[in-house]
mmCIF file of C-alpha atoms in Angstrom:
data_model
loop_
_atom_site.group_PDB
_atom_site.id
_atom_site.type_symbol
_atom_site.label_atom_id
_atom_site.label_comp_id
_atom_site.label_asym_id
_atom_site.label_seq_id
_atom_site.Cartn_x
_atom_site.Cartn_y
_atom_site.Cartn_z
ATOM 1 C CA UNK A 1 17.638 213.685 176.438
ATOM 2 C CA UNK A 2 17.015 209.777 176.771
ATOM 3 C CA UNK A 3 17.411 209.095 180.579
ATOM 4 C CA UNK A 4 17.517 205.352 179.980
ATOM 5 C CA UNK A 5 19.186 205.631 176.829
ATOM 6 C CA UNK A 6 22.266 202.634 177.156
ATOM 7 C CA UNK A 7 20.219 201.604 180.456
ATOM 8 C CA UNK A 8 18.060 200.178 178.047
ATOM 9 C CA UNK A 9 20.267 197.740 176.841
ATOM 10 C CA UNK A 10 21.357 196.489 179.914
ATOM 11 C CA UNK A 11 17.629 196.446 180.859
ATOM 12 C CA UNK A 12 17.373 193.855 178.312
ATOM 13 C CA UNK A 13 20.500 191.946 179.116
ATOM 14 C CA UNK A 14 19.367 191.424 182.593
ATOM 15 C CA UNK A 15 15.972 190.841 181.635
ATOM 16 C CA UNK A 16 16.621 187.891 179.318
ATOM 17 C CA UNK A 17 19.849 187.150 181.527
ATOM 18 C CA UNK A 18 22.561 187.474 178.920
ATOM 19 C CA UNK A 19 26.182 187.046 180.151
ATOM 20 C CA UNK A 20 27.968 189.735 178.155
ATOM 21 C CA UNK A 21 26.358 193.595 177.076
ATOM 22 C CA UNK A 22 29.145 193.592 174.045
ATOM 23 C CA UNK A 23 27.849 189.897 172.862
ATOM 24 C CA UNK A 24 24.509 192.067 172.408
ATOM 25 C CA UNK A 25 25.695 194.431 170.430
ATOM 26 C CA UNK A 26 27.994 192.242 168.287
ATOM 27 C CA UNK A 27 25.183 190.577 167.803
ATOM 28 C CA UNK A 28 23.277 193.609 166.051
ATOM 29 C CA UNK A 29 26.116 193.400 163.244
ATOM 30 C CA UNK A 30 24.557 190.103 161.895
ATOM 31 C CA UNK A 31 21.173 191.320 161.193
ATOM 32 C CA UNK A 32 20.623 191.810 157.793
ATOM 33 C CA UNK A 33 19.364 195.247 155.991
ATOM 34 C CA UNK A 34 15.938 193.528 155.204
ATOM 35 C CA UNK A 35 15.081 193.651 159.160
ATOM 36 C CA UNK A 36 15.178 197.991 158.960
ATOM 37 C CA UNK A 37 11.442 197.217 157.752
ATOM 38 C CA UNK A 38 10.203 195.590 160.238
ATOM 39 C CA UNK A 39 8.012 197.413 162.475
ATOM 40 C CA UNK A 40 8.295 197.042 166.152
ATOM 41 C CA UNK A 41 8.785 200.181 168.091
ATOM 42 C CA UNK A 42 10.685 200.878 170.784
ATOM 43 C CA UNK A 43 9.851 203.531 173.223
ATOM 44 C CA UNK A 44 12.792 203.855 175.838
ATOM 45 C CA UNK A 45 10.742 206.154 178.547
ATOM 46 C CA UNK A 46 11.899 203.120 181.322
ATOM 47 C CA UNK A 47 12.364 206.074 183.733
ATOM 48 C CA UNK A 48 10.306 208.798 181.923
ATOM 49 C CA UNK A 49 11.784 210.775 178.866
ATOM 50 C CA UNK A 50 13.309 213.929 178.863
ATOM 51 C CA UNK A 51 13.322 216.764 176.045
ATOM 52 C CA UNK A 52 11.300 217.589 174.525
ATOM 53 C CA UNK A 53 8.308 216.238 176.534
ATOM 54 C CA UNK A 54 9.794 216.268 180.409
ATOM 55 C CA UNK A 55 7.719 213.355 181.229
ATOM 56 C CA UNK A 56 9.216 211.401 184.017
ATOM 57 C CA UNK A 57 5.482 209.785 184.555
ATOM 58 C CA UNK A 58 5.672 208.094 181.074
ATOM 59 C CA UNK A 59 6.420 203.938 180.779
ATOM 60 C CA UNK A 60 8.703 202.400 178.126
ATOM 61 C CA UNK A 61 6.834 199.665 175.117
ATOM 62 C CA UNK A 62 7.328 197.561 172.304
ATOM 63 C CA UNK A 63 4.602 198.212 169.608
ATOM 64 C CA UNK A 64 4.215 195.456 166.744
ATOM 65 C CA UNK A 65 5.504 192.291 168.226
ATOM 66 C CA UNK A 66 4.734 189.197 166.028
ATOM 67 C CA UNK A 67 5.791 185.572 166.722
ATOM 68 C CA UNK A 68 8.268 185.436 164.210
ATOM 69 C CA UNK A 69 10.298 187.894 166.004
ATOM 70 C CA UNK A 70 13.551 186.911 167.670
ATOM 71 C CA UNK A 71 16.027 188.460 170.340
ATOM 72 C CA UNK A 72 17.750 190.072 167.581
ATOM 73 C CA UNK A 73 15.190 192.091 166.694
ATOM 74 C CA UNK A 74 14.065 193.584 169.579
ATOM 75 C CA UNK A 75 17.456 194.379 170.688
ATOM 76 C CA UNK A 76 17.780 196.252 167.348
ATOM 77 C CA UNK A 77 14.153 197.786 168.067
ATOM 78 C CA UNK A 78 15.903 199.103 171.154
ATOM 79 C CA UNK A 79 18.658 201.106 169.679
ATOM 80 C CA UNK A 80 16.391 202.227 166.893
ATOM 81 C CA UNK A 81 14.396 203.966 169.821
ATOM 82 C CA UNK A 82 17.097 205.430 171.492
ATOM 83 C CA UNK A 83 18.022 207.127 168.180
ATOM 84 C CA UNK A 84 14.598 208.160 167.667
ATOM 85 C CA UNK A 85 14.055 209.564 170.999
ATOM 86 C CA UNK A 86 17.082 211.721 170.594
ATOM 87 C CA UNK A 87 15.712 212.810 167.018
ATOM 88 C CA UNK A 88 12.795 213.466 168.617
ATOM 89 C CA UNK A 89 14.341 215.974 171.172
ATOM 90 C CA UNK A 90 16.751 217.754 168.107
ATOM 91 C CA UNK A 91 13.692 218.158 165.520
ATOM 92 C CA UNK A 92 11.439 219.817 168.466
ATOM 93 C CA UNK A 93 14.140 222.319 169.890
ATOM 94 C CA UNK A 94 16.808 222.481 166.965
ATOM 95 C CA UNK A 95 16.960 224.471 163.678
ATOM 96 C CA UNK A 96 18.329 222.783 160.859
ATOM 97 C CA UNK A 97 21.579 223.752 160.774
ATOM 98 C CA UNK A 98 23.396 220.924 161.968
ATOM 99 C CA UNK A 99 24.907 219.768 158.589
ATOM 100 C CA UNK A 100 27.240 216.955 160.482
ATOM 101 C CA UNK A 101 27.397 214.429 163.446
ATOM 102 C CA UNK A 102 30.250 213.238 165.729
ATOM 103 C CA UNK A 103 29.977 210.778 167.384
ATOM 104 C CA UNK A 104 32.315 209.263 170.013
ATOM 105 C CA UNK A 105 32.676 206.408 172.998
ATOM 106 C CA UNK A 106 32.396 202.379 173.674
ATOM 107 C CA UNK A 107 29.211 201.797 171.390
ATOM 108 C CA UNK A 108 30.724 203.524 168.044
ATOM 109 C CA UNK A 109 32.953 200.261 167.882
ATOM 110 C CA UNK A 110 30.394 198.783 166.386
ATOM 111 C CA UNK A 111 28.898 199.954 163.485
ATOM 112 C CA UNK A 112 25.083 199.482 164.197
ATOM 113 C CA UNK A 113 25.195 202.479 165.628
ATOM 114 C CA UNK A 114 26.490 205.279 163.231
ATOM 115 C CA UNK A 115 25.304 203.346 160.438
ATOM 116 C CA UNK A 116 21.523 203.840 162.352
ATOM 117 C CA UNK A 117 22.150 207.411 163.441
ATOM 118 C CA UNK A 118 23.073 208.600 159.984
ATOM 119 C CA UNK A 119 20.130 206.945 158.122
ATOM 120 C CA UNK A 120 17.800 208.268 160.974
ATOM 121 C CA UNK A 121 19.024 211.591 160.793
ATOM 122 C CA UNK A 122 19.577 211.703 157.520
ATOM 123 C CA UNK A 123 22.960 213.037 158.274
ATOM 124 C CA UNK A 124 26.808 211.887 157.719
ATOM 125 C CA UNK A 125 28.205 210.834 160.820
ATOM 126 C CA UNK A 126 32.091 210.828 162.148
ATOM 127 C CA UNK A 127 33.281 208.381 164.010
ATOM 128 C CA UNK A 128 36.128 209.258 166.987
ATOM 129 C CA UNK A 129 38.381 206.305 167.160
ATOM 130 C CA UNK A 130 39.801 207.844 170.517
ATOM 131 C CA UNK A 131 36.991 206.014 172.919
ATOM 132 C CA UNK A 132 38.161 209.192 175.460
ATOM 133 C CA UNK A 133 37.802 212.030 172.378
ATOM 134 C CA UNK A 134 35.330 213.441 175.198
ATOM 135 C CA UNK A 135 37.820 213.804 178.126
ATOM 136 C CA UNK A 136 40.288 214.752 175.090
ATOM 137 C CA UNK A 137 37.929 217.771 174.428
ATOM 138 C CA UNK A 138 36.905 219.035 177.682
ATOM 139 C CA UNK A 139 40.938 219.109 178.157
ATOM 140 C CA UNK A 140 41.778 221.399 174.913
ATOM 141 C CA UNK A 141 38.699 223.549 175.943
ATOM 142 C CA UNK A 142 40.412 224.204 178.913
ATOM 143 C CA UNK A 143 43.688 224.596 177.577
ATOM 144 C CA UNK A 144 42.090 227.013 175.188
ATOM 145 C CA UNK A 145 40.699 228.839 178.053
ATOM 146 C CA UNK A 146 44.166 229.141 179.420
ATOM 147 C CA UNK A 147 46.204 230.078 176.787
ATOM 148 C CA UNK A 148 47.956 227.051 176.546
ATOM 149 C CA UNK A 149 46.998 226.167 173.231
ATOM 150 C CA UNK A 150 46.818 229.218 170.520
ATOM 151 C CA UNK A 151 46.090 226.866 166.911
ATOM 152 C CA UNK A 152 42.804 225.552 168.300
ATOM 153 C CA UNK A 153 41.167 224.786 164.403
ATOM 154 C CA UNK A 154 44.452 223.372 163.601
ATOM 155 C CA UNK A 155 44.235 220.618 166.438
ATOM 156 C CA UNK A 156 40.228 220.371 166.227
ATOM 157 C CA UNK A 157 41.178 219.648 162.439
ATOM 158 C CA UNK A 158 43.870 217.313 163.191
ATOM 159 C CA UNK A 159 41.255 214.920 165.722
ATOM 160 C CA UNK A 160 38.350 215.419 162.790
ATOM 161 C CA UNK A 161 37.758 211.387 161.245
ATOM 162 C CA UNK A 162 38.005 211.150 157.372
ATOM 163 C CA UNK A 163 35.381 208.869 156.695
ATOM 164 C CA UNK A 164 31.946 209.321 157.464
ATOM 165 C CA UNK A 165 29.436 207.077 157.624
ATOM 166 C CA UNK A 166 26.651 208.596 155.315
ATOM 167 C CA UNK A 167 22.987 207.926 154.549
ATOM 168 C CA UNK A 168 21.230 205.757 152.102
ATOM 169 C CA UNK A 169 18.330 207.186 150.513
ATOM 170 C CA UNK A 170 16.310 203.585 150.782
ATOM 171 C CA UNK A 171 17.177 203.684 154.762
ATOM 172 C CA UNK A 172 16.242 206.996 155.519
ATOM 173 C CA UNK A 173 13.078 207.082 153.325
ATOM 174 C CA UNK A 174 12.235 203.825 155.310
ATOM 175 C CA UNK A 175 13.278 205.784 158.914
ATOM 176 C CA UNK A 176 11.366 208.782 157.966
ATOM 177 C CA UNK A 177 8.141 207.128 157.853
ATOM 178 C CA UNK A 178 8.889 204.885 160.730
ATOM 179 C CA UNK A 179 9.890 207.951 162.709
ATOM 180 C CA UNK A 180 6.744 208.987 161.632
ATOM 181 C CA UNK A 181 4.763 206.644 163.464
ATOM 182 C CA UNK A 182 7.032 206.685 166.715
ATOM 183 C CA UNK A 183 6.140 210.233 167.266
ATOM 184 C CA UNK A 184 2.467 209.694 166.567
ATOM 185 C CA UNK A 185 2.580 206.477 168.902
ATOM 186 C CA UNK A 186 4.887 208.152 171.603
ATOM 187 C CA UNK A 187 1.867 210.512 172.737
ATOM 188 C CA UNK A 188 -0.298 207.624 173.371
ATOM 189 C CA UNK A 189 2.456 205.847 175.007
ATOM 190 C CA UNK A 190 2.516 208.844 177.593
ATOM 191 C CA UNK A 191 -1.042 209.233 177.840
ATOM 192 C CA UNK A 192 -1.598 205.562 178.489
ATOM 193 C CA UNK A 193 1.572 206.151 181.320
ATOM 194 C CA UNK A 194 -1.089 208.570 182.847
ATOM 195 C CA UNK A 195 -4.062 206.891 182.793
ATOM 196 C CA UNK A 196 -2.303 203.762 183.966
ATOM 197 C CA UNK A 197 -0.737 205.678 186.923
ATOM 198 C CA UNK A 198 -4.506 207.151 187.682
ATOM 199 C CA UNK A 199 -6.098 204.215 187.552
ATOM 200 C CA UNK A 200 -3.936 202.316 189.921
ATOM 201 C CA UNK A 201 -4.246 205.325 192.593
ATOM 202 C CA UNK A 202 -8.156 204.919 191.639
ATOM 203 C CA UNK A 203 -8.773 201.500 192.913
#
C-alpha cells in the first residue's frame, strides 16, 4: 500500500502553490517519451510506506535532481513513484499470476497513468470509463450475494473495456532497470529515515 499515494500530488500542488490538481496532471500529457530516461526518483514514504516494508518511520525524497529539471518532471517523478511503490508491494507478496490490470477512477482520464502502470508492470492495463466502476462492483457483489443477479460472468463481461493499454518493450526495459535502482535506493531512504529520527532525539 502507498499511504500518500494521490496525497503526493496534492503535496506538490500546495507546495509550489498551483491553483488546479487536474492542470497538474494535464500537464503530464505534454511531456515527451524522451523524459522516461531521466533519472530522478521519487520515493512517496511522506507518511511512512506500507507493504511490503510497514515503515511508518520512513521520509519521502527526490534522488537525481539536476538544474535542467523543470516542474514537469518532478511531477512525473512523482507518479512514477507511486507506481513503483505499489510494484514494489505486488513483486514482494504476489505470485505471478496476475496476467491483467484494471484500473478505474478520476486519474485514469488521463492517460499518464495507464500508459505508466502498464510499462512498469509490464502488463496490459484496462481502463473503466465508469469513474464509479468501484461503487458499481461492490453493488453486483452484493447483489450476487443476494441472489439478485444469477449471470454474474455475463455482466462482469459486459463492464470488461476492449482496449487495453499495453507495454512497449523500450519502456519497460527502461522501467525495469529504473525499478531496479528504486528498490536498491528505497532501503537507504528508510535507513537514513532512522538515523535521521535518532539523531534528532540524540542531541
Amino acid at each position: 500500500t502507498v499511504p500518500t499515494g494521490g496525497s503526493s500530488i496534492q503535496w506538490f500542488k500546495n507546495l509550489f502553490e498551483l491553483e488546479d490538481k487536474e492542470f497538474i496532471l494535464k500537464e503530464l500529457n505534454t511531456i515527451e517519451d524522451e523524459n522516461t530516461e531521466r533519472n530522478i526518483l521519487f520515493f512517496p514514504y511522506l507518511m511512512g510506506t506500507g507493504t511490503p516494508h510497514f515503515d511508518y518511520r520512513a521520509h519521502g525524497a527526490f534522488l537525481g535532481l539536476q538544474i535542467n529539471h523543470k516542474r514537469k518532471d518532478l511531477i512525473y517523478s512523482i507518479i512514477e513513484g507511486i507506481i513503483f511503490a505499489l510494484k514494489d508491494s505486488f513483486v514482494s507478496i504476489s505470485k505471478p499470476q496476475i496476467r491483467k490490470i484494471f484500473l478505474s477512477g478520476g486519474a485514469t482520464r488521463f492517460p499518464i497513468w495507464p500508459k505508466l502502470v502498464s510499462a512498469i508492470f509490464n502488463l496490459p492495463v484496462f481502463v473503466f470509463q465508469n469513474a464509479d466502476s468501484s461503487t458499481i462492483g461492490a453493488f453486483l457483489l452484493g447483489a450476487k450475494r443476494l441472489g439478485i443477479i444469477k449471470d454474474f460472468d455475463t455482466i462482469i463481461n459486459g463492464l470488461i473495456p476492449e482496449d487495453p493499454f499495453l507495454p512497449q518493450i523500450k519502456y519497460t526495459q527502461i522501467y525495469e532497470k529504473k525499478f531496479k535502482k528504486y528498490r536498491h535506493f528505497s532501503n537507504f531512504i528508510r535507513e537514513y529515515s532512522t538515523y535521521d529520527k535518532d539523531f534528532l532525539e540524540y542531541i
